[in-house]
Coordinates of N, CA, C and O in Angstrom, one line a residue:
X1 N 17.2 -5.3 5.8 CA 15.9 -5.8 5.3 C 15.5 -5.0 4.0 O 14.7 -5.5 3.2
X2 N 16.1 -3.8 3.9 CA 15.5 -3.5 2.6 C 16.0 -3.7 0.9 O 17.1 -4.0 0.7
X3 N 15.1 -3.6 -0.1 CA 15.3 -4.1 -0.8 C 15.3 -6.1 -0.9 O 15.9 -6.7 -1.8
X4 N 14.9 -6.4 -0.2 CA 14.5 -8.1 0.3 C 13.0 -7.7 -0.1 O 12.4 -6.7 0.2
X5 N 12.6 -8.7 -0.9 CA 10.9 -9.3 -0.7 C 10.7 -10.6 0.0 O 11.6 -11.5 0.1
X6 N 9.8 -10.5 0.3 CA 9.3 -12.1 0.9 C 8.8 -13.0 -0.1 O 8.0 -12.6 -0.9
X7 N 9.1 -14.3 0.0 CA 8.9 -15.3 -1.4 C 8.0 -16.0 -0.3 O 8.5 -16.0 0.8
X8 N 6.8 -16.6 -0.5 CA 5.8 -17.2 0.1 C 5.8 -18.6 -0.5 O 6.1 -18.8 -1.7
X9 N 5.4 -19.6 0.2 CA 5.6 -20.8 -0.4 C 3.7 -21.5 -0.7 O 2.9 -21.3 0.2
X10 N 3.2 -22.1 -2.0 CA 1.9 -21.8 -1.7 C 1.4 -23.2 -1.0 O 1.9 -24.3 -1.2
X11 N 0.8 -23.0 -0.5 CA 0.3 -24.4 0.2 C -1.1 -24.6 -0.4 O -1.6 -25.7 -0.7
X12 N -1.8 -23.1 -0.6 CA -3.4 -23.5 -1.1 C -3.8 -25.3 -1.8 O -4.7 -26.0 -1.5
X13 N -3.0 -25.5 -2.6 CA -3.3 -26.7 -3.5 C -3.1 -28.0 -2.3 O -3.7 -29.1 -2.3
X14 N -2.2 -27.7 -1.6 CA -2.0 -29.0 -0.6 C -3.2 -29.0 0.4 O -3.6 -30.1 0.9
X15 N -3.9 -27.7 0.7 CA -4.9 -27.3 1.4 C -6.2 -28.1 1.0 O -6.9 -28.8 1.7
X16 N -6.3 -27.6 -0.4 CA -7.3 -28.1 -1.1 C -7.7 -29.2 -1.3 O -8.9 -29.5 -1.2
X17 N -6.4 -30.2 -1.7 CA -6.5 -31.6 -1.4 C -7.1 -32.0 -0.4 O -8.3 -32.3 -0.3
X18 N -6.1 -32.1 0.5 CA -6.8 -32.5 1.5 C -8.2 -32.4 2.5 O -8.7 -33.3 3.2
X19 N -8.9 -30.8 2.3 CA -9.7 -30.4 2.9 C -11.1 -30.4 2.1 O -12.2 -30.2 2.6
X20 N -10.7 -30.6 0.6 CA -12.0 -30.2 -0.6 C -12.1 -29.3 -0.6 O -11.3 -28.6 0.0
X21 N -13.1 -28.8 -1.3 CA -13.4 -27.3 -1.7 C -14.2 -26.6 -0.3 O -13.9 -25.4 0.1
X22 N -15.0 -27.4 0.1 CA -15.8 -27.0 1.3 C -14.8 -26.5 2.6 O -15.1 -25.4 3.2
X23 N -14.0 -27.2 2.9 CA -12.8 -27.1 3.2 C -11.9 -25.9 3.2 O -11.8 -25.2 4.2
X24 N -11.2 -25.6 1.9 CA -10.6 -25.0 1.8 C -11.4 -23.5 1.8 O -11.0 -22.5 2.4
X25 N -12.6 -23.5 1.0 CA -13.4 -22.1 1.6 C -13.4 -21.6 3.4 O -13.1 -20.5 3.9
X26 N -13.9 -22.5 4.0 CA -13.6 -22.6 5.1 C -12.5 -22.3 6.2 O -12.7 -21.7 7.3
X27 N -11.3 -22.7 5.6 CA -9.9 -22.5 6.0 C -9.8 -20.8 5.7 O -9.4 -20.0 6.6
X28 N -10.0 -20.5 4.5 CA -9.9 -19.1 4.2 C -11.0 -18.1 4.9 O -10.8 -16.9 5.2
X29 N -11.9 -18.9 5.2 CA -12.7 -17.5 5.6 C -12.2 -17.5 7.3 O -12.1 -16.4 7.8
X30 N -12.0 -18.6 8.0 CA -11.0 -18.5 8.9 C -9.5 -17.4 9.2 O -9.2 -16.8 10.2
X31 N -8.9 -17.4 7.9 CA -8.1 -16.4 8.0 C -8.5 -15.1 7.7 O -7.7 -14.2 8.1
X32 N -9.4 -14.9 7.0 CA -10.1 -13.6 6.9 C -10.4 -13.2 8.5 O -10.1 -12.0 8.9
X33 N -10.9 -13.9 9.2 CA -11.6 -13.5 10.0 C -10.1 -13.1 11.1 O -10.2 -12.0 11.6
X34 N -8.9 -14.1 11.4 CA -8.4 -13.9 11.9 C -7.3 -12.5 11.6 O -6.5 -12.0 12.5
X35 N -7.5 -12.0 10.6 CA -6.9 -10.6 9.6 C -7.9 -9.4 10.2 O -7.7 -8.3 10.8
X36 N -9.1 -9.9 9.5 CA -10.4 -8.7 9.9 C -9.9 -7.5 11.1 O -9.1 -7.7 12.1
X37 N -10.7 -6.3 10.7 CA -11.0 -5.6 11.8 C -12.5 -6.0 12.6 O -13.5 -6.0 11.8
X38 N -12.6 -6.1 13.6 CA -14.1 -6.8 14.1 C -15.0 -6.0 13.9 O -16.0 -6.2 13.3
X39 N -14.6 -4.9 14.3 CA -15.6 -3.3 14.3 C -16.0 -3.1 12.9 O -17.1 -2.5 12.8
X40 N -15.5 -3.3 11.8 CA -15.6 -2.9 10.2 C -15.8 -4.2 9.5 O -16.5 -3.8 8.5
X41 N -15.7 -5.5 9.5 CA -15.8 -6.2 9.4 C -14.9 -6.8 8.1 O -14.9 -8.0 7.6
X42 N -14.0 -5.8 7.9 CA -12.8 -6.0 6.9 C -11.5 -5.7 7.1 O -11.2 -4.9 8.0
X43 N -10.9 -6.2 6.4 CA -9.1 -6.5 6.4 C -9.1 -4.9 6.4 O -9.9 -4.4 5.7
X44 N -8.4 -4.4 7.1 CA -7.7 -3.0 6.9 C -6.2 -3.0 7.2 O -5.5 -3.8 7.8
X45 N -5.7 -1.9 6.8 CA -4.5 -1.6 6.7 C -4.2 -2.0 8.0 O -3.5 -3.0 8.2
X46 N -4.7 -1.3 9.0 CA -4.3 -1.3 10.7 C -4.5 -2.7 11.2 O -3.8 -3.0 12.2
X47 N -5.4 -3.7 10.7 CA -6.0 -4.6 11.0 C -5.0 -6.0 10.3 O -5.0 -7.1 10.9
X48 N -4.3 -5.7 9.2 CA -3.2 -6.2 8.8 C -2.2 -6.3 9.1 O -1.7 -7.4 9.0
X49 N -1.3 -4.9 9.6 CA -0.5 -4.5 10.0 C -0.4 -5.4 11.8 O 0.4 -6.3 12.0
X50 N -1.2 -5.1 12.5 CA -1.6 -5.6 13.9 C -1.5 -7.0 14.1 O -1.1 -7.6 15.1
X51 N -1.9 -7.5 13.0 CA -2.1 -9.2 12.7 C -1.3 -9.7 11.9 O -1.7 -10.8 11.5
X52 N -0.3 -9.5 11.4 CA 0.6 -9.6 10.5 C 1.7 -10.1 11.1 O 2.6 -10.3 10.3
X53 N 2.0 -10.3 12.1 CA 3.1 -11.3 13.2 C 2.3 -12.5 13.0 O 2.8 -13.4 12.4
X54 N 1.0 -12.7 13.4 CA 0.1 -13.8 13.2 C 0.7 -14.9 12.0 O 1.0 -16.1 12.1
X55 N 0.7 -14.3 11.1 CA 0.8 -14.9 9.6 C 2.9 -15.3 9.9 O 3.4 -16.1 9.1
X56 N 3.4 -14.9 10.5 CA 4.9 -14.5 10.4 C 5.1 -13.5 9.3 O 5.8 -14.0 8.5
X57 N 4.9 -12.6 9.2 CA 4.8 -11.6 8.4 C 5.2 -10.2 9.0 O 5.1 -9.2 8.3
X58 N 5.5 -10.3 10.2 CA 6.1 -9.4 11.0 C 7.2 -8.1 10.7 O 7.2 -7.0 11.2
X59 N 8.0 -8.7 9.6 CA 9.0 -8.0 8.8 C 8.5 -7.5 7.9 O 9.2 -6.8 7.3
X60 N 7.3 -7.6 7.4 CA 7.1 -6.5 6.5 C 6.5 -4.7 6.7 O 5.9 -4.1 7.6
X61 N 7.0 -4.3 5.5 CA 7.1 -2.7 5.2 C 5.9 -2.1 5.4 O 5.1 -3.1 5.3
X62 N 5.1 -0.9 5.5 CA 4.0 -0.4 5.4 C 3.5 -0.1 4.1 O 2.3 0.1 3.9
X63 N 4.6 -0.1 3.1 CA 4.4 -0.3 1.7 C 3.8 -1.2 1.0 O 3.0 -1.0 0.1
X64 N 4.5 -2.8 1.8 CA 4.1 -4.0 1.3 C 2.6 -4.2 1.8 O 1.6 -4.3 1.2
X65 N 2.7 -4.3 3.2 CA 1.5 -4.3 2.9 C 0.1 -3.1 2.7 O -1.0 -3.2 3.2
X66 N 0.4 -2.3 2.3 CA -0.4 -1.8 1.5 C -0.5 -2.5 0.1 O -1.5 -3.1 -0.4
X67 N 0.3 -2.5 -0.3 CA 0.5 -3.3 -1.8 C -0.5 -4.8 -1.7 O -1.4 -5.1 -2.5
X68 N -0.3 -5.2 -0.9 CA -1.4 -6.5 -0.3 C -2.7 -6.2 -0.2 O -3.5 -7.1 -0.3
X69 N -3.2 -4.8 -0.1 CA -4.5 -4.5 0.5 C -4.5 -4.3 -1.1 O -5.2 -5.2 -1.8
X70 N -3.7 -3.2 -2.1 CA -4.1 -2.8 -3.2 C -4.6 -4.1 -4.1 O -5.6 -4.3 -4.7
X71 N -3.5 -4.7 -4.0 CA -4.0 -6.2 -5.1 C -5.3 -7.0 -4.9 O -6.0 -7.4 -5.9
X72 N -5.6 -7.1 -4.0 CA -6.9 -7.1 -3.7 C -8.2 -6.6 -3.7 O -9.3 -7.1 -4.0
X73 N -8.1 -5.5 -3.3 CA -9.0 -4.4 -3.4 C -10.0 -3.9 -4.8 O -9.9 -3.0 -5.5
X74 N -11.0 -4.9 -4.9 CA -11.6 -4.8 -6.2 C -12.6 -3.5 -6.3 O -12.7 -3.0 -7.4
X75 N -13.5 -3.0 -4.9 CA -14.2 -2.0 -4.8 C -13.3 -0.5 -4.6 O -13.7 0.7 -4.7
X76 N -12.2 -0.8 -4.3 CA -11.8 0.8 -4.1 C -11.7 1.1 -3.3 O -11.1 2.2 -3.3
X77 N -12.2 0.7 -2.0 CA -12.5 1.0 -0.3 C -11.4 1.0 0.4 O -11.4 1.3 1.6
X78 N -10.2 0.6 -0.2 CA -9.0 0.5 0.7 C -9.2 -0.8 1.4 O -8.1 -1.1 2.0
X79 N -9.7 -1.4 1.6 CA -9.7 -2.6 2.6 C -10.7 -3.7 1.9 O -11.6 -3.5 1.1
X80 N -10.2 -5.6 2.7 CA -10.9 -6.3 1.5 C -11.7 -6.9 2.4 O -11.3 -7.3 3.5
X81 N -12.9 -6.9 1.9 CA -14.3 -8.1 1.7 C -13.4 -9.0 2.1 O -12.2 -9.0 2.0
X82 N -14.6 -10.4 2.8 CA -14.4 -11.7 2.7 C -13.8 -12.4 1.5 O -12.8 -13.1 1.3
X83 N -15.2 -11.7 0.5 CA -14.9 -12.3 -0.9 C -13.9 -11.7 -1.3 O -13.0 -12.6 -1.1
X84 N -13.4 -10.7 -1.8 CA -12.0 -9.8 -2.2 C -10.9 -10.7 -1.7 O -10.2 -11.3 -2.5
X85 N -10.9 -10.9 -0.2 CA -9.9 -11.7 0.6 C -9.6 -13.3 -0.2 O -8.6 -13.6 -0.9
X86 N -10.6 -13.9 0.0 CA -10.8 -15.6 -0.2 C -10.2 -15.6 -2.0 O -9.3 -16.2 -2.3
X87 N -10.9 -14.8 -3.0 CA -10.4 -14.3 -4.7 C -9.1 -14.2 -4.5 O -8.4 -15.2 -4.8
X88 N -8.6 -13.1 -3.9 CA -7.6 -12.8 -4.0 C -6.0 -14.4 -3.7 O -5.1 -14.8 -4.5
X89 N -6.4 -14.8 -2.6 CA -5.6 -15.7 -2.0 C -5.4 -17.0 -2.9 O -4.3 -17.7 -2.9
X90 N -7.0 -17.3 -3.7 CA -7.1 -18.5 -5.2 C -6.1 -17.7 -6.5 O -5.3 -18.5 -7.1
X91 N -6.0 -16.4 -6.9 CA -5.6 -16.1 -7.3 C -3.4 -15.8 -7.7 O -2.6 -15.7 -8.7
X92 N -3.5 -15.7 -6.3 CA -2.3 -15.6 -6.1 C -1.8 -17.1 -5.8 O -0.8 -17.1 -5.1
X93 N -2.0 -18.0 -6.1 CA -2.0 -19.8 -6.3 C -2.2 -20.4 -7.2 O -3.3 -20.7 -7.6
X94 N -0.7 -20.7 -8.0 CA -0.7 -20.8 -9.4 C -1.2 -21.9 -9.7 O -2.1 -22.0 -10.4
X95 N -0.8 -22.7 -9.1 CA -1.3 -23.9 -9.3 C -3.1 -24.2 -9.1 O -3.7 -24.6 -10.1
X96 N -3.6 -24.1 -8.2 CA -4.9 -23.7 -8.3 C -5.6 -22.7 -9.1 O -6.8 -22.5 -8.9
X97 N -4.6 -22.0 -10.1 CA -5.6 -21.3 -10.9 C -5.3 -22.4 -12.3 O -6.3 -22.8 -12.8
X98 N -4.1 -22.9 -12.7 CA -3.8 -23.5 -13.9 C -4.9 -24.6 -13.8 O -5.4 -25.0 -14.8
X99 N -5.3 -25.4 -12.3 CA -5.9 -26.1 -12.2 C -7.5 -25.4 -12.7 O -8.3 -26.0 -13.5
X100 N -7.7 -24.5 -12.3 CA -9.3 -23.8 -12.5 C -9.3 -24.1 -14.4 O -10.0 -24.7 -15.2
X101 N -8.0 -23.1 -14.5 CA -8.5 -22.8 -16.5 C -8.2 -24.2 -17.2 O -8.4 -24.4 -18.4
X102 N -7.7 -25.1 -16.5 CA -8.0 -26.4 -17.3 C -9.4 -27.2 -16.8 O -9.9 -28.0 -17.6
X103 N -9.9 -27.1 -15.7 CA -11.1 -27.2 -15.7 C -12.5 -26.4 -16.6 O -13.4 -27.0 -17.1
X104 N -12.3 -25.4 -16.6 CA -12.9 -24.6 -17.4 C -12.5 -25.1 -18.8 O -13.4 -25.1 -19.6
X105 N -11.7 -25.4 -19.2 CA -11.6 -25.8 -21.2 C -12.3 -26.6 -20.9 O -13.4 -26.3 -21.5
X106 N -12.5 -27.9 -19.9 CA -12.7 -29.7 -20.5 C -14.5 -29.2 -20.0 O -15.5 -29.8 -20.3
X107 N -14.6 -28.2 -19.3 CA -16.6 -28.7 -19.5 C -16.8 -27.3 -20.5 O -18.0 -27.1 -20.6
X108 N -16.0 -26.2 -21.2 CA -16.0 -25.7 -22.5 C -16.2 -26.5 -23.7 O -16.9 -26.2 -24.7
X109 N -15.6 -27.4 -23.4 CA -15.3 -28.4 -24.8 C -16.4 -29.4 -24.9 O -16.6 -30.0 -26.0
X110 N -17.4 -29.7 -23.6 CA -18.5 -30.8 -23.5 C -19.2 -30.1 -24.1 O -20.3 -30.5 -24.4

């Protein structure tokens, strides 16, 4: 296993379609919740770690996912917000971002 990463396949955009925007917020704050620690009310390392079979994510390092909390982590707290979570997840979804910044030129350009 070491030296292997895990290549993730994105689904967000197929998500999106079909569920809309209302939807796909929805979907995500679902998985936040199923990540969360209940007591803190955020993703933590232990809370990731614990839940991380959930996702099939089982095989990963304590490194990686720390690296997961870090990329996320916009406040510094070690662990992510709803919002941190849901950003993060649009972000790491290429296609849903290429889709956002061509949205953004065409009502730029109106």
């Amino acid at each position: 296993m070491a030296g292997q990463g895990f290549e993730f396949e994105d689904f967000l955009p197929i998500i999106a379609e079909k569920l809309g925007e209302e939807g796909l917020i929805a979907e995500l704050c679902n998985g936040f919740r199923l990540l969360m620690d209940p007591a803190r009310g955020l993703i933590t390392f232990d809370s990731l770690k614990r839940n991380a079979a959930l996702l099939g994510l089982n095989g990963m390092r304590d490194e990686e996912l720390r690296g997961m909390l870090m990329e996320g982590d916009l406040d510094g707290d070690g662990a992510l917000s709803e919002m941190e979570f849901c950003a993060l997840m649009v972000r790491l979804s290429p296609e849903l971002m290429e889709e956002s910044w061509q949205l953004a030129q065409r009502l730029e350009q109106k």
